[in-house]
């Protein structure tokens, strides 16, 4: 097992001993082996969705825990193939992406229509597929920032995928169109018995105020999570909260003083607890993204993110570049270290 305390370094005591005095854990619908029966079965969903979600929970090293470790590799579109795979060119081959997810003990592999369909007959029965339906491609010049549908729900269903994912850039000029598109796609996915996962990201230059970037602020990302749950996301992918008071800085929208005095604090676990609360108190699971690869510090950063997510009441992590932009054996080790956090019973809910 990973030496989590050592990796956390000087933050170990702060992160491992903290108890939330903002939103108590008893108010949350927490992950667990019985999550589908205890929480999801209350929803107006077809039995096929429950079966698909349970297949996610029953796969990989964390099978039966109620937590998720997902490998996402849609960067070939979002960041160009070269920018994504030059550090490790084997991942230009889609089969290597799926192999990393399998060898890494992941619950699922998330990627594009092209990647997953190109190897679906070999792998769709070996690990759950999550097809990302829309992307922000980066070849258009001058650059635009919009999520465009690249695939249909039917195409994902036909290749044997158990889940679909999509991004909405909340706060962007195009967000209303994206909300309508993805709401309809998620309804269709549920009709076909598929799980829905929303990348609930913020995108607006106005969220950067006086040199401070509020795109990861707890209050703003919390509202993005709430909107994600509103359109039927079963699982919400969100950047882990960093900072707070985005509403107050931007001076737009509506908030409440108690968000800052009672429901959050400056502690990173309390900030993520607020993100979980906005996922209908955990009725939609919160998975935090692993972020970009920065080199030697990736392992410690990934473990830190996992500890905060778990102790806040989140459902897991979706980490890609930190794993696939290094040799496969190292990527497997990093994914396993993330999973070790969720498998360690001594790391409890704060």
Short mmCIF file of C-alpha atoms in Angstrom, two decimals:
data_model
loop_
_atom_site.label_atom_id
_atom_site.label_comp_id
_atom_site.label_asym_id
_atom_site.label_seq_id
_atom_site.Cartn_x
_atom_site.Cartn_y
_atom_site.Cartn_z
CA UNK A 1 0.00 0.00 0.00
CA UNK A 2 1.06 3.57 -0.65
CA UNK A 3 2.68 5.52 2.20
CA UNK A 4 0.02 8.20 2.16
CA UNK A 5 1.18 10.05 5.25
CA UNK A 6 4.68 10.53 3.87
CA UNK A 7 3.36 11.76 0.52
CA UNK A 8 1.15 14.33 2.26
CA UNK A 9 4.21 15.67 4.06
CA UNK A 10 3.60 18.71 6.25
CA UNK A 11 -0.12 18.66 5.39
CA UNK A 12 -0.68 15.13 6.71
CA UNK A 13 -2.03 16.11 10.11
CA UNK A 14 -4.20 18.89 8.70
CA UNK A 15 -5.77 16.65 6.06
CA UNK A 16 -6.04 13.33 7.90
CA UNK A 17 -7.33 14.62 11.25
CA UNK A 18 -9.71 17.37 10.17
CA UNK A 19 -13.38 17.10 11.12
CA UNK A 20 -15.95 19.14 9.21
CA UNK A 21 -17.94 21.55 11.35
CA UNK A 22 -19.68 23.09 8.34
CA UNK A 23 -21.93 20.48 6.69
CA UNK A 24 -21.99 17.36 8.86
CA UNK A 25 -21.32 14.02 7.22
CA UNK A 26 -24.67 12.70 8.53
CA UNK A 27 -26.39 14.97 6.01
CA UNK A 28 -24.65 13.32 3.05
CA UNK A 29 -25.49 10.30 0.90
CA UNK A 30 -22.04 8.77 1.10
CA UNK A 31 -20.42 6.27 -1.26
CA UNK A 32 -20.42 2.65 -0.23
CA UNK A 33 -20.92 -0.89 -1.41
CA UNK A 34 -24.71 -0.42 -1.20
CA UNK A 35 -24.82 3.00 -2.92
CA UNK A 36 -26.95 1.85 -5.86
CA UNK A 37 -29.52 0.20 -3.60
CA UNK A 38 -29.44 2.90 -0.93
CA UNK A 39 -29.33 6.05 -3.07
CA UNK A 40 -29.70 5.51 -6.81
CA UNK A 41 -32.70 3.18 -6.55
CA UNK A 42 -34.77 6.17 -5.34
CA UNK A 43 -34.33 7.91 -8.70
CA UNK A 44 -36.71 7.73 -11.63
CA UNK A 45 -34.33 5.64 -13.70
CA UNK A 46 -34.74 2.48 -15.73
CA UNK A 47 -33.27 -0.70 -14.24
CA UNK A 48 -30.68 -0.72 -16.99
CA UNK A 49 -29.09 2.43 -15.58
CA UNK A 50 -28.77 0.78 -12.17
CA UNK A 51 -27.17 -2.24 -13.81
CA UNK A 52 -24.73 -0.06 -15.75
CA UNK A 53 -23.77 1.96 -12.68
CA UNK A 54 -23.30 -1.21 -10.65
CA UNK A 55 -20.99 -2.54 -13.36
CA UNK A 56 -18.81 0.53 -12.85
CA UNK A 57 -18.70 -0.07 -9.11
CA UNK A 58 -17.95 -3.78 -9.61
CA UNK A 59 -14.86 -3.31 -11.82
CA UNK A 60 -11.17 -2.85 -11.01
CA UNK A 61 -9.16 -2.78 -7.80
CA UNK A 62 -11.84 -0.83 -5.94
CA UNK A 63 -14.70 -3.17 -6.91
CA UNK A 64 -17.30 -3.31 -4.16
CA UNK A 65 -16.10 -0.16 -2.38
CA UNK A 66 -18.54 2.34 -3.90
CA UNK A 67 -15.65 4.48 -5.13
CA UNK A 68 -14.50 5.16 -8.69
CA UNK A 69 -11.13 5.50 -10.37
CA UNK A 70 -11.56 6.45 -14.03
CA UNK A 71 -8.89 6.95 -16.70
CA UNK A 72 -9.91 9.81 -19.06
CA UNK A 73 -8.02 10.28 -22.33
CA UNK A 74 -9.83 12.73 -24.59
CA UNK A 75 -6.84 15.05 -24.70
CA UNK A 76 -6.07 14.13 -28.31
CA UNK A 77 -8.94 16.43 -29.25
CA UNK A 78 -8.86 18.95 -26.41
CA UNK A 79 -5.10 19.55 -26.42
CA UNK A 80 -3.98 17.99 -29.76
CA UNK A 81 -2.48 14.54 -30.16
CA UNK A 82 1.05 15.89 -30.10
CA UNK A 83 0.62 17.93 -26.94
CA UNK A 84 -0.99 14.96 -25.24
CA UNK A 85 1.01 11.97 -26.41
CA UNK A 86 4.47 13.24 -27.35
CA UNK A 87 5.75 12.51 -23.81
CA UNK A 88 4.77 8.85 -24.35
CA UNK A 89 3.92 8.09 -28.02
CA UNK A 90 2.53 4.58 -27.35
CA UNK A 91 -0.75 6.27 -26.40
CA UNK A 92 -1.39 7.40 -29.95
CA UNK A 93 -2.60 3.76 -30.17
CA UNK A 94 -6.07 3.49 -28.54
CA UNK A 95 -5.42 -0.07 -27.40
CA UNK A 96 -2.66 1.17 -25.10
CA UNK A 97 -5.08 3.64 -23.49
CA UNK A 98 -7.50 0.85 -22.64
CA UNK A 99 -4.67 -1.43 -21.51
CA UNK A 100 -3.48 1.26 -19.09
CA UNK A 101 -6.96 1.48 -17.59
CA UNK A 102 -7.16 -2.30 -17.21
CA UNK A 103 -3.63 -2.75 -15.85
CA UNK A 104 -4.16 0.26 -13.60
CA UNK A 105 -7.21 -1.33 -11.97
CA UNK A 106 -9.61 1.41 -13.07
CA UNK A 107 -13.39 1.13 -12.89
CA UNK A 108 -13.76 2.53 -16.42
CA UNK A 109 -11.96 4.15 -19.32
CA UNK A 110 -13.30 7.43 -20.70
CA UNK A 111 -12.36 8.60 -24.18
CA UNK A 112 -13.58 9.74 -27.57
CA UNK A 113 -15.84 7.94 -30.02
CA UNK A 114 -12.85 7.28 -32.27
CA UNK A 115 -10.58 5.86 -29.57
CA UNK A 116 -13.11 3.53 -27.99
CA UNK A 117 -14.89 2.40 -31.16
CA UNK A 118 -11.57 1.47 -32.76
CA UNK A 119 -10.99 -1.24 -30.13
CA UNK A 120 -14.50 -1.89 -28.84
CA UNK A 121 -14.78 -5.51 -29.98
CA UNK A 122 -11.57 -6.36 -28.17
CA UNK A 123 -12.19 -4.51 -24.90
CA UNK A 124 -15.82 -3.40 -24.34
CA UNK A 125 -16.57 -6.61 -22.42
CA UNK A 126 -13.40 -6.33 -20.32
CA UNK A 127 -13.74 -2.84 -18.85
CA UNK A 128 -16.67 -0.38 -18.87
CA UNK A 129 -16.49 2.24 -21.62
CA UNK A 130 -17.46 5.89 -21.02
CA UNK A 131 -17.82 7.75 -24.32
CA UNK A 132 -17.22 11.50 -24.20
CA UNK A 133 -19.83 13.01 -26.53
CA UNK A 134 -18.57 16.57 -26.97
CA UNK A 135 -15.23 18.33 -27.13
CA UNK A 136 -13.55 21.69 -27.51
CA UNK A 137 -11.26 21.04 -30.47
CA UNK A 138 -8.20 23.23 -30.58
CA UNK A 139 -7.38 23.49 -34.31
CA UNK A 140 -9.86 26.25 -35.18
CA UNK A 141 -8.04 29.58 -35.45
CA UNK A 142 -8.54 32.10 -33.98
CA UNK A 143 -9.33 29.89 -30.98
CA UNK A 144 -12.90 29.51 -29.83
CA UNK A 145 -14.00 27.91 -26.59
CA UNK A 146 -17.12 25.88 -27.18
CA UNK A 147 -18.10 22.27 -26.58
CA UNK A 148 -19.36 20.68 -29.80
CA UNK A 149 -21.03 17.29 -30.16
CA UNK A 150 -18.69 14.80 -31.84
CA UNK A 151 -20.76 11.67 -31.19
CA UNK A 152 -24.30 10.51 -30.53
CA UNK A 153 -25.72 8.52 -27.65
CA UNK A 154 -26.70 5.77 -30.13
CA UNK A 155 -23.10 5.40 -31.30
CA UNK A 156 -21.95 4.99 -27.70
CA UNK A 157 -24.69 2.44 -27.02
CA UNK A 158 -23.93 0.46 -30.17
CA UNK A 159 -20.26 0.01 -29.23
CA UNK A 160 -21.26 -1.42 -25.85
CA UNK A 161 -20.50 1.58 -23.65
CA UNK A 162 -22.17 1.67 -20.23
CA UNK A 163 -21.85 5.44 -19.81
CA UNK A 164 -21.66 8.71 -21.69
CA UNK A 165 -19.96 11.91 -20.64
CA UNK A 166 -20.10 15.52 -21.73
CA UNK A 167 -18.76 18.94 -20.80
CA UNK A 168 -20.74 22.10 -20.23
CA UNK A 169 -18.86 25.38 -19.92
CA UNK A 170 -21.10 27.03 -17.35
CA UNK A 171 -20.81 30.81 -17.46
CA UNK A 172 -19.81 30.90 -21.13
CA UNK A 173 -21.90 32.62 -23.83
CA UNK A 174 -22.62 29.18 -25.33
CA UNK A 175 -23.66 27.50 -22.08
CA UNK A 176 -27.42 27.72 -22.64
CA UNK A 177 -27.13 25.80 -25.91
CA UNK A 178 -24.83 23.25 -24.31
CA UNK A 179 -27.27 22.78 -21.41
CA UNK A 180 -30.11 22.01 -23.83
CA UNK A 181 -27.99 19.66 -25.97
CA UNK A 182 -26.63 17.67 -23.06
CA UNK A 183 -29.89 17.56 -21.14
CA UNK A 184 -31.49 15.90 -24.18
CA UNK A 185 -28.51 13.56 -24.63
CA UNK A 186 -28.60 12.50 -20.97
CA UNK A 187 -32.32 11.79 -21.17
CA UNK A 188 -31.72 9.58 -24.19
CA UNK A 189 -28.82 7.82 -22.47
CA UNK A 190 -31.01 7.03 -19.48
CA UNK A 191 -33.67 5.65 -21.79
CA UNK A 192 -31.05 3.25 -23.16
CA UNK A 193 -29.86 2.25 -19.69
CA UNK A 194 -26.60 4.23 -19.67
CA UNK A 195 -24.95 6.22 -16.88
CA UNK A 196 -24.43 9.97 -17.38
CA UNK A 197 -21.29 11.86 -16.33
CA UNK A 198 -20.97 15.64 -16.62
CA UNK A 199 -17.71 17.60 -16.73
CA UNK A 200 -19.27 20.65 -14.99
CA UNK A 201 -16.63 23.26 -15.78
CA UNK A 202 -16.68 27.04 -15.60
CA UNK A 203 -15.47 29.16 -18.51
CA UNK A 204 -15.58 32.94 -18.53
CA UNK A 205 -12.73 35.45 -18.50
CA UNK A 206 -14.78 37.56 -16.06
CA UNK A 207 -14.14 34.89 -13.41
CA UNK A 208 -10.54 36.16 -13.24
CA UNK A 209 -10.54 39.25 -11.03
CA UNK A 210 -7.51 41.30 -9.97
CA UNK A 211 -5.12 38.51 -10.91
CA UNK A 212 -7.07 35.82 -9.02
CA UNK A 213 -8.66 32.96 -10.98
CA UNK A 214 -12.02 31.94 -9.50
CA UNK A 215 -12.76 29.13 -11.96
CA UNK A 216 -12.15 26.66 -9.11
CA UNK A 217 -13.81 28.67 -6.34
CA UNK A 218 -15.97 26.51 -4.07
CA UNK A 219 -19.07 28.68 -4.38
CA UNK A 220 -18.99 28.95 -8.18
CA UNK A 221 -18.05 25.31 -8.83
CA UNK A 222 -20.65 24.29 -6.28
CA UNK A 223 -23.32 26.01 -8.35
CA UNK A 224 -22.00 24.33 -11.51
CA UNK A 225 -22.39 20.99 -9.69
CA UNK A 226 -25.95 21.89 -8.73
CA UNK A 227 -26.79 22.66 -12.36
CA UNK A 228 -25.18 19.37 -13.41
CA UNK A 229 -27.38 17.40 -11.02
CA UNK A 230 -30.38 19.39 -12.24
CA UNK A 231 -30.04 18.06 -15.81
CA UNK A 232 -29.70 14.46 -14.66
CA UNK A 233 -25.97 13.81 -14.24
CA UNK A 234 -25.46 10.62 -12.25
CA UNK A 235 -21.84 11.56 -11.63
CA UNK A 236 -20.32 15.05 -11.66
CA UNK A 237 -16.69 15.65 -12.61
CA UNK A 238 -15.37 18.86 -11.13
CA UNK A 239 -12.04 20.53 -10.52
CA UNK A 240 -11.20 20.29 -6.86
CA UNK A 241 -12.12 23.52 -5.10
CA UNK A 242 -9.36 26.04 -4.58
CA UNK A 243 -10.41 29.22 -2.87
CA UNK A 244 -13.88 30.65 -2.36
CA UNK A 245 -15.96 33.82 -2.60
CA UNK A 246 -16.06 33.80 -6.37
CA UNK A 247 -19.53 35.30 -6.35
CA UNK A 248 -18.30 38.22 -4.24
CA UNK A 249 -15.29 38.84 -6.48
CA UNK A 250 -17.19 38.66 -9.75
CA UNK A 251 -20.05 40.75 -8.29
CA UNK A 252 -22.61 38.83 -10.30
CA UNK A 253 -25.25 36.25 -9.50
CA UNK A 254 -26.76 35.46 -6.12
CA UNK A 255 -25.30 33.92 -2.99
CA UNK A 256 -25.83 34.10 0.78
CA UNK A 257 -23.63 35.18 3.67
CA UNK A 258 -24.07 31.80 5.35
CA UNK A 259 -22.33 30.09 2.43
CA UNK A 260 -19.13 31.66 3.75
CA UNK A 261 -19.82 31.90 7.50
CA UNK A 262 -21.51 28.50 8.10
CA UNK A 263 -21.27 26.17 5.10
CA UNK A 264 -17.60 26.58 4.19
CA UNK A 265 -14.29 27.43 5.77
CA UNK A 266 -10.79 27.92 4.38
CA UNK A 267 -9.95 24.25 4.92
CA UNK A 268 -9.66 22.36 1.60
CA UNK A 269 -11.86 19.50 2.82
CA UNK A 270 -14.62 21.92 3.82
CA UNK A 271 -14.45 23.58 0.40
CA UNK A 272 -14.91 20.22 -1.36
CA UNK A 273 -17.64 19.28 1.14
CA UNK A 274 -19.56 22.25 -0.24
CA UNK A 275 -19.05 20.88 -3.77
CA UNK A 276 -20.49 17.54 -2.59
CA UNK A 277 -23.44 19.27 -0.94
CA UNK A 278 -24.33 20.90 -4.25
CA UNK A 279 -24.43 17.45 -5.87
CA UNK A 280 -27.77 16.96 -4.08
CA UNK A 281 -25.88 16.02 -0.91
CA UNK A 282 -24.22 13.14 -2.72
CA UNK A 283 -27.20 11.78 -4.66
CA UNK A 284 -25.01 12.59 -7.66
CA UNK A 285 -21.48 11.39 -7.00
CA UNK A 286 -18.63 13.92 -7.08
CA UNK A 287 -15.39 12.87 -8.75
CA UNK A 288 -12.54 15.36 -8.82
CA UNK A 289 -10.18 15.73 -11.77
CA UNK A 290 -6.51 14.95 -11.40
CA UNK A 291 -5.24 18.00 -13.28
CA UNK A 292 -2.26 18.44 -15.57
CA UNK A 293 1.00 16.57 -15.22
CA UNK A 294 3.80 18.62 -13.71
CA UNK A 295 6.47 15.94 -13.33
CA UNK A 296 7.97 14.61 -10.13
CA UNK A 297 5.28 16.05 -7.87
CA UNK A 298 2.42 14.26 -9.65
CA UNK A 299 2.17 11.33 -7.23
CA UNK A 300 1.99 13.46 -4.10
CA UNK A 301 -0.50 15.85 -5.73
CA UNK A 302 -2.73 12.99 -6.91
CA UNK A 303 -2.76 11.40 -3.46
CA UNK A 304 -3.54 14.76 -1.85
CA UNK A 305 -6.48 15.29 -4.21
CA UNK A 306 -7.80 11.80 -3.45
CA UNK A 307 -7.55 12.28 0.33
CA UNK A 308 -9.44 15.56 0.18
CA UNK A 309 -12.11 14.11 -2.13
CA UNK A 310 -12.66 11.02 0.01
CA UNK A 311 -12.72 12.81 3.35
CA UNK A 312 -15.11 15.44 1.94
CA UNK A 313 -17.59 12.73 0.87
CA UNK A 314 -16.67 12.50 -2.81
CA UNK A 315 -16.90 9.36 -4.94
CA UNK A 316 -13.43 9.18 -6.46
CA UNK A 317 -11.06 10.58 -9.04
CA UNK A 318 -10.73 10.81 -12.79
CA UNK A 319 -7.05 11.22 -13.57
CA UNK A 320 -5.48 11.06 -17.03
CA UNK A 321 -2.40 13.09 -17.92
CA UNK A 322 -0.61 12.28 -14.67
CA UNK A 323 -0.89 8.60 -15.65
CA UNK A 324 -0.50 8.39 -19.43
CA UNK A 325 2.24 10.99 -19.88
CA UNK A 326 4.78 8.64 -18.30
CA UNK A 327 5.88 5.00 -18.86
CA UNK A 328 2.98 2.56 -18.46
CA UNK A 329 4.42 0.91 -15.34
CA UNK A 330 4.70 4.30 -13.66
CA UNK A 331 1.19 5.24 -14.78
CA UNK A 332 -0.18 2.02 -13.31
CA UNK A 333 1.63 2.73 -10.04
CA UNK A 334 0.20 6.24 -9.86
CA UNK A 335 -3.35 5.02 -10.50
CA UNK A 336 -2.91 2.34 -7.84
CA UNK A 337 -1.71 4.94 -5.35
CA UNK A 338 -4.87 6.99 -5.92
CA UNK A 339 -6.96 3.86 -5.41
CA UNK A 340 -5.06 3.00 -2.21
CA UNK A 341 -6.50 6.14 -0.62
CA UNK A 342 -10.05 4.90 -1.13
CA UNK A 343 -9.15 1.34 -0.07
CA UNK A 344 -7.53 2.54 3.18
CA UNK A 345 -10.20 2.23 5.88
CA UNK A 346 -8.18 4.44 8.23
CA UNK A 347 -8.89 7.41 5.95
CA UNK A 348 -12.40 8.27 7.06
CA UNK A 349 -15.09 10.81 6.19
CA UNK A 350 -14.34 14.12 7.91
#
